[in-house]
Tab-separated table of C-alpha atoms in Angstrom:
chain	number	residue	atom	x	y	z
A	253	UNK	CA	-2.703	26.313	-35.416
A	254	UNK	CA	-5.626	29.061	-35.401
A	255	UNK	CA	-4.438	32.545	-34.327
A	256	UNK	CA	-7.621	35.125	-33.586
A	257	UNK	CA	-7.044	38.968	-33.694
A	258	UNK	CA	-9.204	41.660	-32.134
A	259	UNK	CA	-9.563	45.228	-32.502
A	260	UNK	CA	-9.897	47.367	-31.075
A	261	UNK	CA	-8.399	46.406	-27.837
A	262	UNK	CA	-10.527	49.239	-25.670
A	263	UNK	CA	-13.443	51.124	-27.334
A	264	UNK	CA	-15.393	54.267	-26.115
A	265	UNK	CA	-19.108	55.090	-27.647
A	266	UNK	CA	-21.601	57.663	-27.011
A	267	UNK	CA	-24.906	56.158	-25.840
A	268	UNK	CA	-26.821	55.652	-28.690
A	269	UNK	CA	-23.638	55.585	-31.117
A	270	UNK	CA	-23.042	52.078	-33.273
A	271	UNK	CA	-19.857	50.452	-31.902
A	272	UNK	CA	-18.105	48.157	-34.320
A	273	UNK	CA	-15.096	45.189	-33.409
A	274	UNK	CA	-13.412	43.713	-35.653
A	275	UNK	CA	-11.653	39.862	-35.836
A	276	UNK	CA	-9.204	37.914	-38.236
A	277	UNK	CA	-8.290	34.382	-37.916
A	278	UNK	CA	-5.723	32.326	-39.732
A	279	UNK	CA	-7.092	29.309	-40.526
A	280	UNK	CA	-8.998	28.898	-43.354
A	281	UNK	CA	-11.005	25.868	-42.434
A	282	UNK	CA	-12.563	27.580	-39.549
A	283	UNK	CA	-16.052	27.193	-39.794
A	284	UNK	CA	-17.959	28.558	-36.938
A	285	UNK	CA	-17.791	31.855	-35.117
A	286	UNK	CA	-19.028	32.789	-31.824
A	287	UNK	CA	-19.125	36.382	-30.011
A	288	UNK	CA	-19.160	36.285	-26.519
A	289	UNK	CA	-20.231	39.133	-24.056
A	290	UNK	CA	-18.102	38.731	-20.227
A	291	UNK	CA	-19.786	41.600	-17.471
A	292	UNK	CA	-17.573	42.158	-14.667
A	293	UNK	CA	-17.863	39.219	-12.504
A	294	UNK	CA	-19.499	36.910	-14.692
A	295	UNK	CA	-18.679	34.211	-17.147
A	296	UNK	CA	-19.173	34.795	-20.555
A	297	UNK	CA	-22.305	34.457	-22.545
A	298	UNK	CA	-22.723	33.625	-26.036
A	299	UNK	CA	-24.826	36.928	-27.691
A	300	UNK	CA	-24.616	35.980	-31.636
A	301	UNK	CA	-22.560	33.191	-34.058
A	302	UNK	CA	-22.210	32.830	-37.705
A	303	UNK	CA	-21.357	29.586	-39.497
A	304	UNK	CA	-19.326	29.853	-42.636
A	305	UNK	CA	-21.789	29.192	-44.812
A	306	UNK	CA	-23.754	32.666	-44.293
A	307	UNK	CA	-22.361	36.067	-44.690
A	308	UNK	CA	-24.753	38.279	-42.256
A	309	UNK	CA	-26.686	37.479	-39.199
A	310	UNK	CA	-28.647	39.958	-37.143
A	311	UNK	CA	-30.079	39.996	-33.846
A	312	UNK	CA	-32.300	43.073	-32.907
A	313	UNK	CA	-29.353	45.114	-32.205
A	314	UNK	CA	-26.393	43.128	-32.751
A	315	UNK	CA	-25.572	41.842	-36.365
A	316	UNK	CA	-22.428	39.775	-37.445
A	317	UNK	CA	-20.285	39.718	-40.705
A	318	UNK	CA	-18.141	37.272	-42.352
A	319	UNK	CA	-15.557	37.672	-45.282
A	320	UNK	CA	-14.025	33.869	-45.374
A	321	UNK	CA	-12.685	34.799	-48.413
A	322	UNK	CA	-10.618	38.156	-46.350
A	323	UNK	CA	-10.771	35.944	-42.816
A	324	UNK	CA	-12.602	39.090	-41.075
A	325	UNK	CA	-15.803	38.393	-39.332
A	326	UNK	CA	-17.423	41.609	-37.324
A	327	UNK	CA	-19.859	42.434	-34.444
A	328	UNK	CA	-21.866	45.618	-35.012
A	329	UNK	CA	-23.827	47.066	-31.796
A	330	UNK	CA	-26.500	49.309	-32.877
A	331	UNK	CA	-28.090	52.363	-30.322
A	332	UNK	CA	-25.712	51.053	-27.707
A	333	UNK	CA	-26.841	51.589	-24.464
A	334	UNK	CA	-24.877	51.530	-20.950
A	335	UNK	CA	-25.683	47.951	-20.334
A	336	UNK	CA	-24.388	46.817	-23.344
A	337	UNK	CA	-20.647	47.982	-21.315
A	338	UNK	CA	-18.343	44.780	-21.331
A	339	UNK	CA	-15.612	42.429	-22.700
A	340	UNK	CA	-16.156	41.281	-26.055
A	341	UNK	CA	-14.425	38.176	-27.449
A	342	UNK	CA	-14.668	36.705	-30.943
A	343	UNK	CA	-14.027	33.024	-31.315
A	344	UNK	CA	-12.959	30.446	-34.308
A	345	UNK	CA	-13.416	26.965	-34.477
A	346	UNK	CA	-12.783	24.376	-37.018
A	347	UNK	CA	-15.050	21.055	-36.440
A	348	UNK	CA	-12.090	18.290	-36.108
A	349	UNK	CA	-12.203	14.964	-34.150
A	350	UNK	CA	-12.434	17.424	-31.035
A	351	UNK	CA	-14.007	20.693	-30.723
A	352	UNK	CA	-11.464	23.676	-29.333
A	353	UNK	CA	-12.348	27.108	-30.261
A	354	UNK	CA	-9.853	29.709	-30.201
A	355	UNK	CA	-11.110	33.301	-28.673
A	356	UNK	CA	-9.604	36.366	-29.338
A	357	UNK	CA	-8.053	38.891	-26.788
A	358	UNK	CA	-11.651	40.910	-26.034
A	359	UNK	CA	-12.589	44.440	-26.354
A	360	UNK	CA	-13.607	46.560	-23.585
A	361	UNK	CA	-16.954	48.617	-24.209
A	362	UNK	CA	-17.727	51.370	-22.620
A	363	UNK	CA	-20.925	53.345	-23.723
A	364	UNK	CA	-21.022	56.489	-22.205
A	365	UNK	CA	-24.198	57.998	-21.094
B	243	UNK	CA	-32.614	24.681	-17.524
B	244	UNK	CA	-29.731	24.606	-15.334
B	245	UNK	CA	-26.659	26.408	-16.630
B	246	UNK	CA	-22.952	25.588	-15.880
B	247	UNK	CA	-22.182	25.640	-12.364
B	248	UNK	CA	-18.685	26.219	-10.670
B	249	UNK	CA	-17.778	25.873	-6.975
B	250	UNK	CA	-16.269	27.146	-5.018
B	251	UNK	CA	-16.740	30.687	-6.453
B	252	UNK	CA	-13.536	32.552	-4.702
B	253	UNK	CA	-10.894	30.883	-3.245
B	254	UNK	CA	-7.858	31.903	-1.423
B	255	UNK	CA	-4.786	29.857	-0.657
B	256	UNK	CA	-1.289	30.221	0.407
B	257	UNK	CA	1.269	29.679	-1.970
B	258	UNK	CA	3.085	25.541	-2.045
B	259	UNK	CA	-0.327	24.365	-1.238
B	260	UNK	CA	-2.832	22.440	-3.383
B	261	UNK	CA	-6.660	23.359	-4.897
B	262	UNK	CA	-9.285	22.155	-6.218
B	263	UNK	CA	-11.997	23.419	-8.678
B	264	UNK	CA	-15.099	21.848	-9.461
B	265	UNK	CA	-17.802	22.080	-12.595
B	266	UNK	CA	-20.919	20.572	-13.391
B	267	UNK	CA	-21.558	20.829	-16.869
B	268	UNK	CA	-25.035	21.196	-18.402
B	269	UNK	CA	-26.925	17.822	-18.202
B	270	UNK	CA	-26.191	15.492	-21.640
B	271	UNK	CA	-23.477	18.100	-23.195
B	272	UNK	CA	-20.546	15.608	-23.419
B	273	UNK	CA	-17.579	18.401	-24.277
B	274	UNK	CA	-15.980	20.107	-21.431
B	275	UNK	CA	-13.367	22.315	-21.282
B	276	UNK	CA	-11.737	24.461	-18.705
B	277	UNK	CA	-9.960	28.030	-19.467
B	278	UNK	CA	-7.788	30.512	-17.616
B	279	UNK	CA	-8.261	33.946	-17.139
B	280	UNK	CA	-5.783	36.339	-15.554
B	281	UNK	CA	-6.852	39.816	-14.838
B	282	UNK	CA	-7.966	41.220	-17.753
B	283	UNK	CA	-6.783	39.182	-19.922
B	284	UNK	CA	-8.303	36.493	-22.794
B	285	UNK	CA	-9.403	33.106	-22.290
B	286	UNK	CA	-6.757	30.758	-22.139
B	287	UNK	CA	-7.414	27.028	-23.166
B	288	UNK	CA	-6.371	24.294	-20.936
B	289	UNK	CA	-7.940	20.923	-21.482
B	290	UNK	CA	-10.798	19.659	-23.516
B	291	UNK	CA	-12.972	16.666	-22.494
B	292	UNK	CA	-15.177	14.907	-24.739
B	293	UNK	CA	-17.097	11.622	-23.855
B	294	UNK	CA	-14.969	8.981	-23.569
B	295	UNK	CA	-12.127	10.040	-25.610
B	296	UNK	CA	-8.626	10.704	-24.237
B	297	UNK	CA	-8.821	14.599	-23.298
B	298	UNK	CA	-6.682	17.157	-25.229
B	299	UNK	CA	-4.321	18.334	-22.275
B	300	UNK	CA	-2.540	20.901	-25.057
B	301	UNK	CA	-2.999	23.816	-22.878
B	302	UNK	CA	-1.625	22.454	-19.444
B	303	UNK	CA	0.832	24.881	-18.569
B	304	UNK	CA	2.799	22.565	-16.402
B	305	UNK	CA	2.994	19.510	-14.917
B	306	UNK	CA	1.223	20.905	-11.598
B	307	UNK	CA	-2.507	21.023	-13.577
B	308	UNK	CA	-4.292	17.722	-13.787
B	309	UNK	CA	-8.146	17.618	-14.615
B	310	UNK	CA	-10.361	14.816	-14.534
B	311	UNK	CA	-13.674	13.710	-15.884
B	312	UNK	CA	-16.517	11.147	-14.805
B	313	UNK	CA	-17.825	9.978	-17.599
B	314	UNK	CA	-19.869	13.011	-19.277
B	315	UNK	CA	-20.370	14.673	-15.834
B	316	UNK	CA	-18.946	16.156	-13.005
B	317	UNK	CA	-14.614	17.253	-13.702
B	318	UNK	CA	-12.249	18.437	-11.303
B	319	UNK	CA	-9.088	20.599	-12.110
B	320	UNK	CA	-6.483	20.633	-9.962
B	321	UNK	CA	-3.369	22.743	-9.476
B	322	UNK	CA	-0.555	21.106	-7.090
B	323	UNK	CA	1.873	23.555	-5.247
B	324	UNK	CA	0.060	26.534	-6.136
B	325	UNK	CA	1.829	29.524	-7.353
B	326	UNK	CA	1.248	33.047	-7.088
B	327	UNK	CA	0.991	33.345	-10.923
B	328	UNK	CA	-1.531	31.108	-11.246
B	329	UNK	CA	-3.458	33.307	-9.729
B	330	UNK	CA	-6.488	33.899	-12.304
B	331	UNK	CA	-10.294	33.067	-12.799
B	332	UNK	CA	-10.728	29.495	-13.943
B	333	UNK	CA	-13.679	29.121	-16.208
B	334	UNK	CA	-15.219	25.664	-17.194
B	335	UNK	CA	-17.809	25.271	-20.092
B	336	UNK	CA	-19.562	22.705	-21.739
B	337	UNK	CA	-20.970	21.870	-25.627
B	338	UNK	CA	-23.019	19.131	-26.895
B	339	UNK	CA	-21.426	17.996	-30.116
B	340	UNK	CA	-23.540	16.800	-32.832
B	341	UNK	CA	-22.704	15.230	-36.215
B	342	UNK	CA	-21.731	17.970	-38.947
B	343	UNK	CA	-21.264	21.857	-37.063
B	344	UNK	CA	-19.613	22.904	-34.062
B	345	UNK	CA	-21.798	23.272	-30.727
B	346	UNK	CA	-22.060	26.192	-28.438
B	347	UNK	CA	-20.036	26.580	-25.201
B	348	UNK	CA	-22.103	27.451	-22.084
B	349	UNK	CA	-20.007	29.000	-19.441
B	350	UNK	CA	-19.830	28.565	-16.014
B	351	UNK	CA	-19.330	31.398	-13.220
B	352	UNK	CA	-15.642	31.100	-12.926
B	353	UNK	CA	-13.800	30.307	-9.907
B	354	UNK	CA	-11.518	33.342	-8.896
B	355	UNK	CA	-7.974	31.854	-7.484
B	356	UNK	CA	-5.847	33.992	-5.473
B	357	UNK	CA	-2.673	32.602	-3.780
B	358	UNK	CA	-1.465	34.816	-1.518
């Protein structure tokens, strides 16, 4: 079945500093790719996705990668500020009969002030 | 619009004895699904609901989870004989799934178990 990476695990930035995660996944038919943004106390909320068949999407601050051919997709945070502190997860999903989406471990931002 | 709703929002209970969590998914998405969290931790899948079609109970981790679903609203999970280790957040959310590309999941609040 799909496996989903994340790195890093924990991640300090200056305010104002870009902060950059990083995902792999394993299966190759994975076609859609959601990043997900979980405050203390909250539930997650979607912030960007990429479908397979685009390489780049930004998002005022936030842009998104995807190498199928390398399985690596990326979230890039640009002039972070303190709110953007949080658990980041990366998702895969491959359309099938059913719908389940596989989500990585998370990153924990912190953007120091 | 509405978003995913969860009740109750905390709930403590003493160990052996049985819960149940609620979510109301976002009017006319027909996927559900429920996750576990444990502190700090990833999202763990547990069961998948879509329309009429038998759920995908792959992520039960025993025999003491059960969820049900009306239809394409309301679903209950329930966890018999709780155990302290199943202490986590449970987290429902819902997609509408169209022909062609996967659908968004819209997540509830979570309902934070504790079993003392």
């Amino acid at each position: 079945g799909e496996n989903v990476e994340q790195h890093p695990s924990t991640l300090s930035v200056q305010e104002g500093d870009s902060a950059v995660i990083k995902c792999t996944y394993s299966d190759s038919a994975s076609n859609y790719f959601p990043w997900y943004k979980q405050e203390l106390g909250k539930g997650p909320q979607l912030i960007i996705d990429i479908r397979s068949n685009v390489g780049e999407k930004k998002d005022q601050r936030i842009a998104v990668t995807l190498n199928k051919t390398a399985k690596h997709f990326s979230l890039h945070i640009t002039e972070t500020q303190p709110e953007d502190s949080a658990v980041y997860f990366c998702a895969a999903s491959i359309k099938t009969s059913y719908d389940k989406v596989i989500f990585g471990p998370g990153t924990s931002l912190s953007v120091i002030p | 619009g509405a978003g995913v709703s969860q009740s109750p929002s905390n709930k403590v209970t003493e160990k052996g004895k049985d819960v149940e969590l609620r979510c109301d998914p976002i009017s006319g998405h027909t996927a559900l699904y429920w996750y576990r969290q444990r502190l700090g931790q990833g999202l763990e899948f547990l069961i998948y609901f879509q329309g009429n079609s038998a759920p995908d109970k792959s992520g039960l981790p025993s025999d003491r989870f059960s969820a049900e679903r009306t239809g394409e609203s309301v679903s209950t999970l329930t966890i018999q004989r709780t155990q302290q280790e199943d202490s986590a957040v449970y987290l429902c959310a819902s997609s509408f799934l169209a022909g062609g590309w996967t659908d968004t999941q819209y997540f509830g609040p979570g309902t934070r178990l504790t079993v003392l």
